Tab-separated table of C-alpha atoms in Angstrom:
chain	number	residue	atom	x	y	z
A	1	UNK	CA	145.022	30.957	20.022
A	2	UNK	CA	148.801	32.134	20.474
A	3	UNK	CA	148.130	36.124	20.588
A	4	UNK	CA	151.919	36.364	21.135
A	5	UNK	CA	152.540	36.208	17.493
A	6	UNK	CA	150.761	39.281	17.437
A	7	UNK	CA	152.154	43.235	18.562
A	8	UNK	CA	148.649	43.706	20.266
A	9	UNK	CA	149.579	41.201	22.962
A	10	UNK	CA	151.452	43.145	25.407
A	11	UNK	CA	149.253	46.300	25.618
A	12	UNK	CA	146.533	43.674	26.087
A	13	UNK	CA	147.886	41.768	28.187
A	14	UNK	CA	148.797	45.368	30.314
A	15	UNK	CA	145.043	46.147	30.209
A	16	UNK	CA	143.656	43.201	31.288
A	17	UNK	CA	146.372	42.963	34.403
A	18	UNK	CA	145.067	46.258	35.475
A	19	UNK	CA	141.630	45.613	35.207
A	20	UNK	CA	142.173	42.181	37.260
A	21	UNK	CA	143.358	44.622	39.669
A	22	UNK	CA	141.035	47.218	39.714
A	23	UNK	CA	138.465	44.422	40.178
A	24	UNK	CA	140.266	42.787	43.083
A	25	UNK	CA	140.748	46.097	44.956
A	26	UNK	CA	137.561	47.376	44.645
A	27	UNK	CA	136.930	51.281	45.741
A	28	UNK	CA	140.637	50.799	47.182
A	29	UNK	CA	141.866	50.869	43.577
A	30	UNK	CA	143.763	54.322	42.783
A	31	UNK	CA	142.212	56.309	39.347
A	32	UNK	CA	145.875	55.487	38.071
A	33	UNK	CA	145.285	51.932	37.387
A	34	UNK	CA	142.046	52.834	35.519
A	35	UNK	CA	143.916	55.280	33.193
A	36	UNK	CA	146.701	52.578	33.023
A	37	UNK	CA	144.289	49.933	31.547
A	38	UNK	CA	142.655	53.232	29.347
A	39	UNK	CA	145.880	53.810	28.067
A	40	UNK	CA	146.563	50.419	27.312
A	41	UNK	CA	143.762	49.484	25.231
A	42	UNK	CA	144.450	52.430	23.065
A	43	UNK	CA	147.779	51.512	22.438
A	44	UNK	CA	146.466	47.735	21.627
A	45	UNK	CA	144.364	49.931	18.870
A	46	UNK	CA	147.583	51.785	17.858
A	47	UNK	CA	149.555	48.407	17.365
A	48	UNK	CA	146.692	46.771	15.815
A	49	UNK	CA	146.405	49.222	13.181
A	50	UNK	CA	150.097	49.609	12.705
A	51	UNK	CA	150.143	45.628	11.779
A	52	UNK	CA	147.318	45.922	9.432
A	53	UNK	CA	149.500	48.784	7.658
A	54	UNK	CA	152.576	46.654	7.311
A	55	UNK	CA	149.808	44.159	5.035
A	56	UNK	CA	148.130	47.123	3.382
A	57	UNK	CA	150.795	50.167	3.460
A	58	UNK	CA	149.410	53.561	3.849
A	59	UNK	CA	152.048	55.225	1.672
A	60	UNK	CA	150.915	58.157	0.068
A	61	UNK	CA	147.024	58.169	1.034
A	62	UNK	CA	147.092	61.601	2.653
A	63	UNK	CA	146.837	62.556	-1.350
A	64	UNK	CA	143.343	61.699	-1.475
A	65	UNK	CA	142.686	64.470	1.174
A	66	UNK	CA	142.700	68.205	0.286
A	67	UNK	CA	144.557	70.331	2.632
A	68	UNK	CA	141.640	73.271	2.421
A	69	UNK	CA	138.615	71.555	1.623
A	70	UNK	CA	137.608	69.768	4.986
A	71	UNK	CA	134.249	69.224	4.107
A	72	UNK	CA	135.273	67.520	0.687
A	73	UNK	CA	137.387	65.442	3.220
A	74	UNK	CA	134.941	64.346	5.084
A	75	UNK	CA	132.822	63.495	2.356
A	76	UNK	CA	135.445	61.119	0.948
A	77	UNK	CA	135.777	59.763	4.312
A	78	UNK	CA	131.948	58.627	4.961
A	79	UNK	CA	131.821	57.597	1.045
A	80	UNK	CA	134.843	55.129	1.689
A	81	UNK	CA	133.026	53.673	4.885
A	82	UNK	CA	129.750	53.330	3.142
A	83	UNK	CA	131.565	51.424	0.365
A	84	UNK	CA	132.630	49.448	3.347
A	85	UNK	CA	129.078	48.384	5.106
A	86	UNK	CA	130.425	51.069	7.940
A	87	UNK	CA	127.430	52.586	9.153
A	88	UNK	CA	128.459	55.579	11.083
A	89	UNK	CA	131.468	57.688	10.921
A	90	UNK	CA	132.546	59.276	14.182
A	91	UNK	CA	132.826	63.499	14.190
A	92	UNK	CA	136.067	63.297	15.467
A	93	UNK	CA	137.221	60.715	12.576
A	94	UNK	CA	135.462	63.271	10.108
A	95	UNK	CA	137.561	65.979	11.060
A	96	UNK	CA	141.181	64.438	10.740
A	97	UNK	CA	143.136	66.679	9.043
A	98	UNK	CA	145.383	66.478	5.624
A	99	UNK	CA	148.404	67.281	8.038
A	100	UNK	CA	147.271	64.393	10.358
A	101	UNK	CA	146.930	62.133	7.534
A	102	UNK	CA	149.995	62.986	5.990
A	103	UNK	CA	152.129	61.992	9.393
A	104	UNK	CA	150.639	58.405	9.665
A	105	UNK	CA	151.105	57.525	6.092
A	106	UNK	CA	154.171	58.686	5.458
A	107	UNK	CA	156.141	59.909	8.498
A	108	UNK	CA	155.025	56.904	10.526
A	109	UNK	CA	153.884	58.824	13.734
A	110	UNK	CA	151.288	56.036	13.927
A	111	UNK	CA	150.522	57.005	17.953
A	112	UNK	CA	147.855	58.891	16.559
A	113	UNK	CA	145.073	56.348	16.645
A	114	UNK	CA	142.531	58.410	14.698
A	115	UNK	CA	144.027	59.654	11.564
A	116	UNK	CA	145.721	55.850	11.154
A	117	UNK	CA	141.972	54.426	11.891
A	118	UNK	CA	141.470	57.469	8.922
A	119	UNK	CA	144.167	55.855	6.622
A	120	UNK	CA	143.154	52.073	7.496
A	121	UNK	CA	139.814	53.082	6.088
A	122	UNK	CA	140.861	54.784	2.845
A	123	UNK	CA	143.125	51.471	2.133
A	124	UNK	CA	140.450	49.283	2.596
A	125	UNK	CA	138.765	50.806	0.349
A	126	UNK	CA	139.189	49.323	-2.817
A	127	UNK	CA	140.458	45.596	-1.195
A	128	UNK	CA	137.957	43.112	-0.317
A	129	UNK	CA	140.415	40.987	1.746
A	130	UNK	CA	141.413	43.897	3.706
A	131	UNK	CA	140.918	43.326	7.371
A	132	UNK	CA	138.857	46.473	7.712
A	133	UNK	CA	136.529	45.281	4.737
A	134	UNK	CA	135.983	42.158	6.565
A	135	UNK	CA	135.677	43.538	9.702
A	136	UNK	CA	133.154	46.061	9.055
A	137	UNK	CA	130.645	43.173	7.629
A	138	UNK	CA	131.052	41.740	10.790
A	139	UNK	CA	130.288	44.870	12.618
A	140	UNK	CA	129.188	48.153	10.759
A	141	UNK	CA	129.666	50.171	14.241
A	142	UNK	CA	133.493	49.526	14.323
A	143	UNK	CA	134.267	52.959	13.837
A	144	UNK	CA	132.158	54.086	16.507
A	145	UNK	CA	133.560	51.466	19.105
A	146	UNK	CA	137.338	52.241	18.185
A	147	UNK	CA	136.000	56.380	18.641
A	148	UNK	CA	134.949	55.821	21.909
A	149	UNK	CA	137.866	53.844	23.262
A	150	UNK	CA	139.916	56.878	21.826
A	151	UNK	CA	137.787	59.401	23.641
A	152	UNK	CA	137.808	57.661	26.944
A	153	UNK	CA	141.662	57.159	26.790
A	154	UNK	CA	142.373	60.432	25.449
A	155	UNK	CA	140.374	61.910	28.967
A	156	UNK	CA	141.982	59.593	31.114
A	157	UNK	CA	145.513	60.307	29.645
A	158	UNK	CA	144.986	64.128	29.565
A	159	UNK	CA	142.801	64.374	33.232
A	160	UNK	CA	139.636	65.382	31.638
A	161	UNK	CA	138.591	62.621	34.397
A	162	UNK	CA	137.939	65.411	37.269
A	163	UNK	CA	136.393	63.528	39.959
A	164	UNK	CA	137.835	60.035	41.342
A	165	UNK	CA	136.205	57.131	40.582
A	166	UNK	CA	134.301	58.341	37.580
A	167	UNK	CA	135.363	55.634	35.726
A	168	UNK	CA	133.283	52.324	36.909
A	169	UNK	CA	134.147	49.090	36.782
A	170	UNK	CA	131.330	48.372	34.534
A	171	UNK	CA	132.511	50.639	32.149
A	172	UNK	CA	135.908	49.699	32.159
A	173	UNK	CA	135.162	46.217	31.707
A	174	UNK	CA	132.920	47.010	28.294
A	175	UNK	CA	136.056	49.225	26.964
A	176	UNK	CA	137.934	46.278	27.302
A	177	UNK	CA	135.613	44.130	26.146
A	178	UNK	CA	135.091	46.275	23.008
A	179	UNK	CA	138.663	46.074	22.675
A	180	UNK	CA	139.070	42.522	22.574
A	181	UNK	CA	136.077	42.198	20.157
A	182	UNK	CA	137.785	44.512	17.721
A	183	UNK	CA	141.174	43.085	17.739
A	184	UNK	CA	139.802	39.670	17.335
A	185	UNK	CA	137.478	40.474	14.808
A	186	UNK	CA	140.306	42.605	12.727
A	187	UNK	CA	142.708	39.486	13.203
A	188	UNK	CA	139.886	37.493	11.895
A	189	UNK	CA	140.151	34.985	15.221
A	190	UNK	CA	137.199	33.113	16.138
A	191	UNK	CA	134.859	34.768	18.288
A	192	UNK	CA	133.170	33.487	21.405
A	193	UNK	CA	129.973	34.548	22.470
């Protein structure tokens, strides 16, 4: 498979390279390498969702949300997820605001992963050929996995990992494997078990 034709190639390569370095260096690996790998994983997902948005535009989807009624927005998102067969919507996705959604749909602030995922979910709602619709059939927990990656990379980027070495190689490997799986299922690439 020629992954070079997809925009996720560069951040995936960066994440894999950092992981290989960490594994080779063992205890001598600096924490910055883990942060590099986690941030690259997040960037890969951001690029992936931007690519999907090029095929299935997000413009105007923020209008499905209310400016004031957060409970209504959460119900709309849960209904969209339910229609796709997604088993659970993580709490962090349920609190995405109208303004955050508008920023990614109409102002191309696509570095905001969670609002980008929410907009993509809303876009996939009525489209059986949408990559997220197809992916949710293969993995109904896909949103939970994406949110876990967003949380870990956010903690790393904002120095929430207070203790050196708290991000283990096994945790990093699991995150990287999830990113690869999510990328594969959303791009429709063949899976290898």
